[in-house]
mmCIF file with all atom_site columns, C-alpha atoms in Angstrom:
data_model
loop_
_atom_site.group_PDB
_atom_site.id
_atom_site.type_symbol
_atom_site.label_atom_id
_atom_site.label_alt_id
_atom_site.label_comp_id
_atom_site.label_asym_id
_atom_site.label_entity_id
_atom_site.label_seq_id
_atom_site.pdbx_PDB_ins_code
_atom_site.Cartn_x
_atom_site.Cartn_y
_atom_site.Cartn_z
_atom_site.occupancy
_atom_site.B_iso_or_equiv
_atom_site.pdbx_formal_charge
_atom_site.auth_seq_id
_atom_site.auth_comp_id
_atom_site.auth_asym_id
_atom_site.auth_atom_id
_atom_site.pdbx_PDB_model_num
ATOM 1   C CA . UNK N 1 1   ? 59.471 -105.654 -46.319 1.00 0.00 ? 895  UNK N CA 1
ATOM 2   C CA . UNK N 1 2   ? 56.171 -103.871 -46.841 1.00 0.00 ? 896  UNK N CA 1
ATOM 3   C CA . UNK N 1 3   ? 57.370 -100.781 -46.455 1.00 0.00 ? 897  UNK N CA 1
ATOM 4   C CA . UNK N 1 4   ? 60.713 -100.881 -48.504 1.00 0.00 ? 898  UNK N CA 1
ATOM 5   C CA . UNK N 1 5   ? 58.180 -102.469 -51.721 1.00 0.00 ? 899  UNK N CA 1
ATOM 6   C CA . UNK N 1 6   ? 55.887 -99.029  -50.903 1.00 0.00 ? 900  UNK N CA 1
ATOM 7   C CA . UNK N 1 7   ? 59.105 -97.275  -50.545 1.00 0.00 ? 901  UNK N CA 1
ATOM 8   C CA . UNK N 1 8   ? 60.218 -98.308  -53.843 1.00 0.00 ? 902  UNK N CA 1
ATOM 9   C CA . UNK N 1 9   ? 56.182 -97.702  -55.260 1.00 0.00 ? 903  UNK N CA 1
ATOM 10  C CA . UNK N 1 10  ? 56.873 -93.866  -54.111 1.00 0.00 ? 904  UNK N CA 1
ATOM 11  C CA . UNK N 1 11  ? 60.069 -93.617  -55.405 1.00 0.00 ? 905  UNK N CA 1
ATOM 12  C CA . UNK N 1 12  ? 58.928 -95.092  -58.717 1.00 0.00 ? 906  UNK N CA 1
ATOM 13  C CA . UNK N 1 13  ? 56.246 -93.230  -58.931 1.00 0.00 ? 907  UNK N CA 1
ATOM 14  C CA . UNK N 1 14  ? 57.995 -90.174  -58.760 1.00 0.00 ? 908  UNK N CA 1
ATOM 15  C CA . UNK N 1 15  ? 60.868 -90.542  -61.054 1.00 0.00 ? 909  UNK N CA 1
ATOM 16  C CA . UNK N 1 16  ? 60.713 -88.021  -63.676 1.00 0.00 ? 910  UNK N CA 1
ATOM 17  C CA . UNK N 1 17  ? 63.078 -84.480  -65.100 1.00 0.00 ? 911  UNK N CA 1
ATOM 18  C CA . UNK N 1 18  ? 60.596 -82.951  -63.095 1.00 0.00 ? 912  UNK N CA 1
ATOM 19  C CA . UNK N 1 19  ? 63.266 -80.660  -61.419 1.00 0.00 ? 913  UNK N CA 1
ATOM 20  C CA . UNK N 1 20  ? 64.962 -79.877  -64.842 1.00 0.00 ? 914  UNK N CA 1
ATOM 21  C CA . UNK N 1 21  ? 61.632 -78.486  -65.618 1.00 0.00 ? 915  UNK N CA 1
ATOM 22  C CA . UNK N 1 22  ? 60.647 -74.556  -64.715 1.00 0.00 ? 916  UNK N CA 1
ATOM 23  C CA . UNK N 1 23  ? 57.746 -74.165  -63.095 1.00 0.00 ? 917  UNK N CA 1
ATOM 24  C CA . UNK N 1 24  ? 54.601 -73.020  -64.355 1.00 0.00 ? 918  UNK N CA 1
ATOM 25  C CA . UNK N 1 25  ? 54.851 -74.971  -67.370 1.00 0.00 ? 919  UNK N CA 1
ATOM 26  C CA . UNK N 1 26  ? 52.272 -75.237  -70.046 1.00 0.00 ? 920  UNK N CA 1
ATOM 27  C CA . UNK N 1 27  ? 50.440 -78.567  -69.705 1.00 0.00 ? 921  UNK N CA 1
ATOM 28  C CA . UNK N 1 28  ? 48.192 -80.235  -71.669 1.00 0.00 ? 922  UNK N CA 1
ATOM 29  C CA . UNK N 1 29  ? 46.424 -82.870  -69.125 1.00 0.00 ? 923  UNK N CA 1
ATOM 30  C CA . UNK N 1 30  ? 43.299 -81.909  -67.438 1.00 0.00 ? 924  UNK N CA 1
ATOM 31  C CA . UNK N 1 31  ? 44.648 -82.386  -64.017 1.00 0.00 ? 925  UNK N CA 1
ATOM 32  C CA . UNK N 1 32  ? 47.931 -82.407  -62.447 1.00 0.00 ? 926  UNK N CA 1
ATOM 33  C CA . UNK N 1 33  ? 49.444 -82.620  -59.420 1.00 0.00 ? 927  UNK N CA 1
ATOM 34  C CA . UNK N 1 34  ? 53.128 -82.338  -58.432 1.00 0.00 ? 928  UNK N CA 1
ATOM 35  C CA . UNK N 1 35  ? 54.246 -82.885  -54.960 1.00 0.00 ? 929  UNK N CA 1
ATOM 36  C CA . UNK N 1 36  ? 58.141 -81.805  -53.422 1.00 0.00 ? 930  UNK N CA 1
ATOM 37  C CA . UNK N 1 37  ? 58.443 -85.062  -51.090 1.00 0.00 ? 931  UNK N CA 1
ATOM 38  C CA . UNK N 1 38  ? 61.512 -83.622  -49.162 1.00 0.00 ? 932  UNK N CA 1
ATOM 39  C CA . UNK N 1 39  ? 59.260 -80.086  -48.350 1.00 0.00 ? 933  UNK N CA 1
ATOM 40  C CA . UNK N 1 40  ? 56.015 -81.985  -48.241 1.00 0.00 ? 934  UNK N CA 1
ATOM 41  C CA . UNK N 1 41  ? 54.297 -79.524  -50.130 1.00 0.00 ? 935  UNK N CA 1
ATOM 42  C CA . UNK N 1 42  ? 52.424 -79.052  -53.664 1.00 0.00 ? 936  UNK N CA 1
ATOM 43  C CA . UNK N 1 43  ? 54.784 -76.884  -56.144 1.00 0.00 ? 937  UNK N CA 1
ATOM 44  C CA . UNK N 1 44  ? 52.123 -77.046  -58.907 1.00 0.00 ? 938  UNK N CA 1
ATOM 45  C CA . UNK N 1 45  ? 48.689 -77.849  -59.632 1.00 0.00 ? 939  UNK N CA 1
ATOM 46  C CA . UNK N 1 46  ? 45.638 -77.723  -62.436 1.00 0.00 ? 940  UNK N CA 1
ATOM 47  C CA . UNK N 1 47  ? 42.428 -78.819  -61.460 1.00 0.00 ? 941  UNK N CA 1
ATOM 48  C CA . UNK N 1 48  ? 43.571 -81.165  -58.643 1.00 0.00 ? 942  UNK N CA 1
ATOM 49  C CA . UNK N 1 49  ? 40.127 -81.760  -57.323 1.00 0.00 ? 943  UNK N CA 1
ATOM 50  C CA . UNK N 1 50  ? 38.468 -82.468  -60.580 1.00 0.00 ? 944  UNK N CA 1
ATOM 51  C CA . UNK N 1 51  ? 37.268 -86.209  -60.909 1.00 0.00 ? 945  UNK N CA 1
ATOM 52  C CA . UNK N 1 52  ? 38.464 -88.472  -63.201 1.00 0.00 ? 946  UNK N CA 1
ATOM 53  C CA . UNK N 1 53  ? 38.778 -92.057  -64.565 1.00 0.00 ? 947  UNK N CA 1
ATOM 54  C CA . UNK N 1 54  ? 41.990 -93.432  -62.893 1.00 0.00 ? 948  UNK N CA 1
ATOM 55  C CA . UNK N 1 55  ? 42.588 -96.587  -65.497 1.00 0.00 ? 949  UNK N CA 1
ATOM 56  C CA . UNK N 1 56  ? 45.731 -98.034  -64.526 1.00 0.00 ? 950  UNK N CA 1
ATOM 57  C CA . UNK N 1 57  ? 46.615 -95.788  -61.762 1.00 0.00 ? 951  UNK N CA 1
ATOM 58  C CA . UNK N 1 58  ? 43.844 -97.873  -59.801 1.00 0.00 ? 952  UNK N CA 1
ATOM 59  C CA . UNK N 1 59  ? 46.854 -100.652 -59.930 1.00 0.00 ? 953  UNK N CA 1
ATOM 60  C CA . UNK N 1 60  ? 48.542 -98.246  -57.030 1.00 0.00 ? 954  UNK N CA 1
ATOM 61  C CA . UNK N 1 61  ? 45.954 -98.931  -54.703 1.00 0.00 ? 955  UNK N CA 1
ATOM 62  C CA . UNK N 1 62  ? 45.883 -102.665 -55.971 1.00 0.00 ? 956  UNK N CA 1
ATOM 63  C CA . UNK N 1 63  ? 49.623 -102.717 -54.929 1.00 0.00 ? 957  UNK N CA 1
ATOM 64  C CA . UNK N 1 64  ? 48.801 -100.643 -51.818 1.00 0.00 ? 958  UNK N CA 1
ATOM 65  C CA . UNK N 1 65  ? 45.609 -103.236 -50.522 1.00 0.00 ? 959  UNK N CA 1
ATOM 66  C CA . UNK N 1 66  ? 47.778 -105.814 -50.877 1.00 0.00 ? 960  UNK N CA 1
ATOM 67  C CA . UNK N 1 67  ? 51.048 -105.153 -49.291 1.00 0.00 ? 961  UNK N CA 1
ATOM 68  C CA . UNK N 1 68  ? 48.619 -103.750 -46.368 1.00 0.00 ? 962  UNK N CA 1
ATOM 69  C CA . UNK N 1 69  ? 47.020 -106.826 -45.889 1.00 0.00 ? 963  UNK N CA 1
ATOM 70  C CA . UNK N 1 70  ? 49.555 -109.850 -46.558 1.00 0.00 ? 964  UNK N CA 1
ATOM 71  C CA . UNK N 1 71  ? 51.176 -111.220 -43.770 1.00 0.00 ? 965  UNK N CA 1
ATOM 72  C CA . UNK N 1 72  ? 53.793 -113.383 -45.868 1.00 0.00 ? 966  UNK N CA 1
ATOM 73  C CA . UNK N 1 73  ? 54.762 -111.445 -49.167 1.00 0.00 ? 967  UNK N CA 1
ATOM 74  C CA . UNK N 1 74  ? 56.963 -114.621 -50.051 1.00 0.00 ? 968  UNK N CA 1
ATOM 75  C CA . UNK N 1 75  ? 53.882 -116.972 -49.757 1.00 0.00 ? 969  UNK N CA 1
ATOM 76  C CA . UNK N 1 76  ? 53.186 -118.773 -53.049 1.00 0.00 ? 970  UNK N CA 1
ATOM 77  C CA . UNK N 1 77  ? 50.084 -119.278 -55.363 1.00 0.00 ? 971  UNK N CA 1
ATOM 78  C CA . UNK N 1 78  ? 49.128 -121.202 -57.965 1.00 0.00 ? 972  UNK N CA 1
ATOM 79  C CA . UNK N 1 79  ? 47.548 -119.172 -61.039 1.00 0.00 ? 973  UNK N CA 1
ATOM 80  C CA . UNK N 1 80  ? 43.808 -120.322 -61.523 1.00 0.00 ? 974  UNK N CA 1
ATOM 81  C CA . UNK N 1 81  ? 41.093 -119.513 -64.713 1.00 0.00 ? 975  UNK N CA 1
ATOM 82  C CA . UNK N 1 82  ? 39.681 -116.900 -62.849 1.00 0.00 ? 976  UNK N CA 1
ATOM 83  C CA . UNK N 1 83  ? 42.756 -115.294 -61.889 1.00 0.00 ? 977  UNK N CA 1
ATOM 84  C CA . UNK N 1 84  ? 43.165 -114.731 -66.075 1.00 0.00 ? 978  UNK N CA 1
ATOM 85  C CA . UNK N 1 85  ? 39.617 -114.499 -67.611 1.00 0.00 ? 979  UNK N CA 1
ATOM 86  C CA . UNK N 1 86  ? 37.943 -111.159 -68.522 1.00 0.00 ? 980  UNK N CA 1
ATOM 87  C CA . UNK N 1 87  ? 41.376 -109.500 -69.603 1.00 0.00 ? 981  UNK N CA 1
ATOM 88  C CA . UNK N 1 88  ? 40.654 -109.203 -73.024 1.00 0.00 ? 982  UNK N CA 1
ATOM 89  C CA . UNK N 1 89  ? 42.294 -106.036 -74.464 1.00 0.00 ? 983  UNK N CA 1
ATOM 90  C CA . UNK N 1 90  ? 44.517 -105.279 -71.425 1.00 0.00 ? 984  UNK N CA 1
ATOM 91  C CA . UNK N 1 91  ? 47.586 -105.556 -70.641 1.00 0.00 ? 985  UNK N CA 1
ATOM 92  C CA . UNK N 1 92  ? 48.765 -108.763 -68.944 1.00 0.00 ? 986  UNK N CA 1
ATOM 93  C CA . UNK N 1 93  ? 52.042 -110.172 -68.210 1.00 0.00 ? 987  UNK N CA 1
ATOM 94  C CA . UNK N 1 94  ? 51.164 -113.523 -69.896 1.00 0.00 ? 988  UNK N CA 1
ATOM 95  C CA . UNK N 1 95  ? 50.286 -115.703 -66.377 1.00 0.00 ? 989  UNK N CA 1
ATOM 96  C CA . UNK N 1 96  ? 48.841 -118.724 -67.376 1.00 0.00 ? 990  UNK N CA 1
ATOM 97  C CA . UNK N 1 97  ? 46.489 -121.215 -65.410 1.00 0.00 ? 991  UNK N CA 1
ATOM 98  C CA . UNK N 1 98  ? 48.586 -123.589 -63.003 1.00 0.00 ? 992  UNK N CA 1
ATOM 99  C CA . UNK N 1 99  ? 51.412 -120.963 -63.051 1.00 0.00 ? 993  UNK N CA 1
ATOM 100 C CA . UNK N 1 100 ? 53.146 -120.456 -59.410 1.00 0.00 ? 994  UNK N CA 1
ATOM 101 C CA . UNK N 1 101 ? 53.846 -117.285 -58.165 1.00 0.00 ? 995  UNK N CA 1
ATOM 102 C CA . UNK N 1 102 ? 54.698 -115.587 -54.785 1.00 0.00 ? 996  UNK N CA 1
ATOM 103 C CA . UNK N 1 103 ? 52.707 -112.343 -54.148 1.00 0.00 ? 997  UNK N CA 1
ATOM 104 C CA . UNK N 1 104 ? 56.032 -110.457 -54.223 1.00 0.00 ? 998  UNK N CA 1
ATOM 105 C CA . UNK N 1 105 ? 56.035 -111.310 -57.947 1.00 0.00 ? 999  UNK N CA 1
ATOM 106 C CA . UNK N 1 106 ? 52.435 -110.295 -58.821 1.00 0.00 ? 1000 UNK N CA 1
ATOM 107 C CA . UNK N 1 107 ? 53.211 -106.801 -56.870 1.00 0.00 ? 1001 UNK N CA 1
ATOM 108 C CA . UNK N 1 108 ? 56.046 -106.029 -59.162 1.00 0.00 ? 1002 UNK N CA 1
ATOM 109 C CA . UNK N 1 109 ? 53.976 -107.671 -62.341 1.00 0.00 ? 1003 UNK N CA 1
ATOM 110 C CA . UNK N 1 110 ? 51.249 -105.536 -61.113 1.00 0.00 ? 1004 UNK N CA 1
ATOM 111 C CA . UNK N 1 111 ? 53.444 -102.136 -60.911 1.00 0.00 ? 1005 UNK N CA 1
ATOM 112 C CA . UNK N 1 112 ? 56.142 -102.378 -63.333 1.00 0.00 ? 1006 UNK N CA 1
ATOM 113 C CA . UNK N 1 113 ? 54.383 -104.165 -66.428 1.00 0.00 ? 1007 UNK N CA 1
ATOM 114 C CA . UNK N 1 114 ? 50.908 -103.136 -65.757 1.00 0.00 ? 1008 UNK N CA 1
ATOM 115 C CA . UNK N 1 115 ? 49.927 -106.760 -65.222 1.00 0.00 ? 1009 UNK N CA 1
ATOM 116 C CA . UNK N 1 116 ? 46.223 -106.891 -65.126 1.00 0.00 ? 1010 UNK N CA 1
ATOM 117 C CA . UNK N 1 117 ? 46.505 -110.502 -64.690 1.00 0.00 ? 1011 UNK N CA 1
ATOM 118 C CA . UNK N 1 118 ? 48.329 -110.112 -61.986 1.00 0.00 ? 1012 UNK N CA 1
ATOM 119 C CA . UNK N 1 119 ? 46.571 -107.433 -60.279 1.00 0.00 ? 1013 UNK N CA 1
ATOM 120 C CA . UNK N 1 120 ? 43.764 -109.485 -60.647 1.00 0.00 ? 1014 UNK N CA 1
ATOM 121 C CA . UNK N 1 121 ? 45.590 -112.801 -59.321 1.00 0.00 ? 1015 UNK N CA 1
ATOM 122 C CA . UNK N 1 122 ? 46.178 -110.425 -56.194 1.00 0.00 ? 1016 UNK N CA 1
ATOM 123 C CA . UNK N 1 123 ? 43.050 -109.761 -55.809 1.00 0.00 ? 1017 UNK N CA 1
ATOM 124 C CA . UNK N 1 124 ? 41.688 -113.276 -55.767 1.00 0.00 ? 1018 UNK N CA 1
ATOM 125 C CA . UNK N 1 125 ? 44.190 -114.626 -53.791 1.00 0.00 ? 1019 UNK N CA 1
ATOM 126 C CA . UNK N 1 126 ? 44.326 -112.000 -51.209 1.00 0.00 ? 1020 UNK N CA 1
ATOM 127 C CA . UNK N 1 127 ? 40.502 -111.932 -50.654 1.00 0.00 ? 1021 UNK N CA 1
ATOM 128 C CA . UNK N 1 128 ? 38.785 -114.857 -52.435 1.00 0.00 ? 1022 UNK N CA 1
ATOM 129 C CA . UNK N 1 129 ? 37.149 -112.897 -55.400 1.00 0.00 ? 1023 UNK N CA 1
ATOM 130 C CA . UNK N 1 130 ? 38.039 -109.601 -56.755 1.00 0.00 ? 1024 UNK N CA 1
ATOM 131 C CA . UNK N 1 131 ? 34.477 -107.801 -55.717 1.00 0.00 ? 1025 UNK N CA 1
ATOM 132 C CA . UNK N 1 132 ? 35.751 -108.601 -52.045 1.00 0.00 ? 1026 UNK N CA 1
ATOM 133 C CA . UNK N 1 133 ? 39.155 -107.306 -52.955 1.00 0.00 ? 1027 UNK N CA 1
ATOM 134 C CA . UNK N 1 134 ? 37.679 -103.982 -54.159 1.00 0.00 ? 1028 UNK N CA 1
ATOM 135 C CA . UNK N 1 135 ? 35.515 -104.153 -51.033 1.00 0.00 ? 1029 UNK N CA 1
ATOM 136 C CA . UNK N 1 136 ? 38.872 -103.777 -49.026 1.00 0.00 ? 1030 UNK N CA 1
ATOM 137 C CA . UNK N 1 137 ? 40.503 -101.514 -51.836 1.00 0.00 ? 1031 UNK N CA 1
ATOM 138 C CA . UNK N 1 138 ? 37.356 -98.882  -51.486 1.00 0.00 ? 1032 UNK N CA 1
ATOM 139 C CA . UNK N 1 139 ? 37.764 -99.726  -47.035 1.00 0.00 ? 1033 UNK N CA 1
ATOM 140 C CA . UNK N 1 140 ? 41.799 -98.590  -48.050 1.00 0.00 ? 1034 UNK N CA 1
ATOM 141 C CA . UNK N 1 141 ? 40.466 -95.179  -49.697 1.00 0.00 ? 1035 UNK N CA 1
ATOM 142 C CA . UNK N 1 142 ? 38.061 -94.445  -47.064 1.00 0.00 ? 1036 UNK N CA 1
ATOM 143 C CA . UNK N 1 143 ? 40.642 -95.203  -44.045 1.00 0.00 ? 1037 UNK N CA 1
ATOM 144 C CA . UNK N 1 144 ? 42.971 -92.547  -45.751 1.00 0.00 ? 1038 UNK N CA 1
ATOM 145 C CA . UNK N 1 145 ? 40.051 -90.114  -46.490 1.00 0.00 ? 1039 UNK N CA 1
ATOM 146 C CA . UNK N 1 146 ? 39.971 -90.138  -50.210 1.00 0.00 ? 1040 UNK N CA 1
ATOM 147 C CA . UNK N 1 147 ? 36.523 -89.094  -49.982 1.00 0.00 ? 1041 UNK N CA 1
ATOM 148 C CA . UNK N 1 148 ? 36.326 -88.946  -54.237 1.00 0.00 ? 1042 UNK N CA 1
ATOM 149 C CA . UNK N 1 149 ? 37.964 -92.551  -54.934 1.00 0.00 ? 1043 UNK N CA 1
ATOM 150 C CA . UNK N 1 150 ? 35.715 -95.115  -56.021 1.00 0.00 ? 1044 UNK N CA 1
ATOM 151 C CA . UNK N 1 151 ? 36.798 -98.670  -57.126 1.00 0.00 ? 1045 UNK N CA 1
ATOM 152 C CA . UNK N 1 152 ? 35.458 -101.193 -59.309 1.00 0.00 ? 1046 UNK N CA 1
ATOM 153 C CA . UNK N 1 153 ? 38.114 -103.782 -60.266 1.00 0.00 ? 1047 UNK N CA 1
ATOM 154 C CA . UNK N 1 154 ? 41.624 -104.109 -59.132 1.00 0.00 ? 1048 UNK N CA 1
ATOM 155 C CA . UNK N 1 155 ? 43.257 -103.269 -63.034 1.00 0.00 ? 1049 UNK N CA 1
ATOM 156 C CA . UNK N 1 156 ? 41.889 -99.904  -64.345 1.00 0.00 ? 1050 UNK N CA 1
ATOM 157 C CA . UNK N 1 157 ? 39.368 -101.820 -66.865 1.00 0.00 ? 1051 UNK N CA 1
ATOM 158 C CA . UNK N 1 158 ? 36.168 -100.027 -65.392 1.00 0.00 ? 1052 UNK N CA 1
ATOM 159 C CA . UNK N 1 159 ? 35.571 -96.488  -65.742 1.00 0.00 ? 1053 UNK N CA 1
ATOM 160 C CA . UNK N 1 160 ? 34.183 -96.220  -62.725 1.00 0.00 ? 1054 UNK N CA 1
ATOM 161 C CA . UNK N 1 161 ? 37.947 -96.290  -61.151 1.00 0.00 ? 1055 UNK N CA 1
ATOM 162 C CA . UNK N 1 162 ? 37.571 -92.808  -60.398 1.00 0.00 ? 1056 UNK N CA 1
ATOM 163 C CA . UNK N 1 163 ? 39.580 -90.461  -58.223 1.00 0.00 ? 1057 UNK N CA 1
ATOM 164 C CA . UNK N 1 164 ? 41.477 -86.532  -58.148 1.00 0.00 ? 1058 UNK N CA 1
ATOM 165 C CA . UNK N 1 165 ? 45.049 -85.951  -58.589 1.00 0.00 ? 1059 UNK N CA 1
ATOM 166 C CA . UNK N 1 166 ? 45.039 -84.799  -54.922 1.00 0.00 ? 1060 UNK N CA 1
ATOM 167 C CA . UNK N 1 167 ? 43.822 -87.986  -53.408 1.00 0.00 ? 1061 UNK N CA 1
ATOM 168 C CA . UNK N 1 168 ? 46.271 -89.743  -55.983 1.00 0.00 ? 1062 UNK N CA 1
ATOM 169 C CA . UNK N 1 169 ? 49.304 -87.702  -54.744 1.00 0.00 ? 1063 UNK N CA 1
ATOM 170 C CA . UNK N 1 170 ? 48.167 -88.580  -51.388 1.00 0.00 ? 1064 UNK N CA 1
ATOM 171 C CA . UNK N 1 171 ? 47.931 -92.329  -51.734 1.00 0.00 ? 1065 UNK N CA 1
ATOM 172 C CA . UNK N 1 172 ? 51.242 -92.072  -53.007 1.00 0.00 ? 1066 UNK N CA 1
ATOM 173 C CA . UNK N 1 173 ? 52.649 -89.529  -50.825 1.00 0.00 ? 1067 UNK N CA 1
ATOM 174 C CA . UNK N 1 174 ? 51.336 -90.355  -47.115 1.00 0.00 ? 1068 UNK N CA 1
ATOM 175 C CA . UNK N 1 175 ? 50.085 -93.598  -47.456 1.00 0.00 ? 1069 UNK N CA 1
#
């Protein structure tokens, strides 16, 4: 199961007109990266070492800590306060407190509707408090040597979320 739900994070991740698109193209973000899965190689690139704030791409490694680390992706959990406070100004999928939930459901909340709340829920539930969840998220990025990935909350709200297109395509790519 864990590996079809990354499957389907890949596969997601990479669905664009991409190959209706001639390459070089001229592109206005400071830093691209765009991988050919089926040659495993980089067809194009701009500044894909260069540091930035991730904002909600941190939610990939979010997904990627937690399907990593649950043993029962069906289990269920019950939506607490905590899970929910703080999210101010983000974009939530609307949990509320004594809401009940299986993980599977916060990964897709968390990955197709930007869920902060439910990235964060994931977080809690998975480790006990978010800090310890970004403890194991940061473990994640060192394990698959994104030496330039730093976390600091599981939903993209601090701008200390930082990593390069290249460890980004990676996560996605090989992880």
């Amino acid at each position: 199961m864990k590996k079809l739900i990354f499957t389907f994070i890949v596969l997601f991740s990479f669905i664009s007109n991409i190959g209706a698109v001639e390459l070089p193209i001229e592109v206005q973000a400071e830093s691209v990266v765009v991988f050919d899965i089926e040659e495993e190689q980089v067809i194009y690139s701009k500044n894909p070492d260069k540091v930035q704030v991730l904002a909600s791409l941190t939610k990939i490694m979010t997904a990627y800590t937690a399907i990593t680390n649950l043993t029962n992706i069906n289990q269920k959990v019950t939506i607490t306060q905590q899970d929910i406070s703080g999210l101010e100004g983000f974009t939530t999928v609307g949990l509320q407190v004594g809401d009940v939930v299986t993980f599977e459901d916060l990964i897709y909340a968390t990955l197709l509707e930007s869920g902060a709340d439910a990235s964060k829920a994931l977080a809690n539930h998975i480790a006990g408090s978010e800090k310890e969840f970004v403890a194991m998220m940061d473990q994640e990025a060192d394990n698959l040597f994104l030496r330039n990935t730093n976390f600091e909350d599981s939903f993209g709200g601090n701008d200390e979320n930082i990593a390069t297109g290249r460890e980004i395509c990676y996560l996605l790519v090989k992880a």
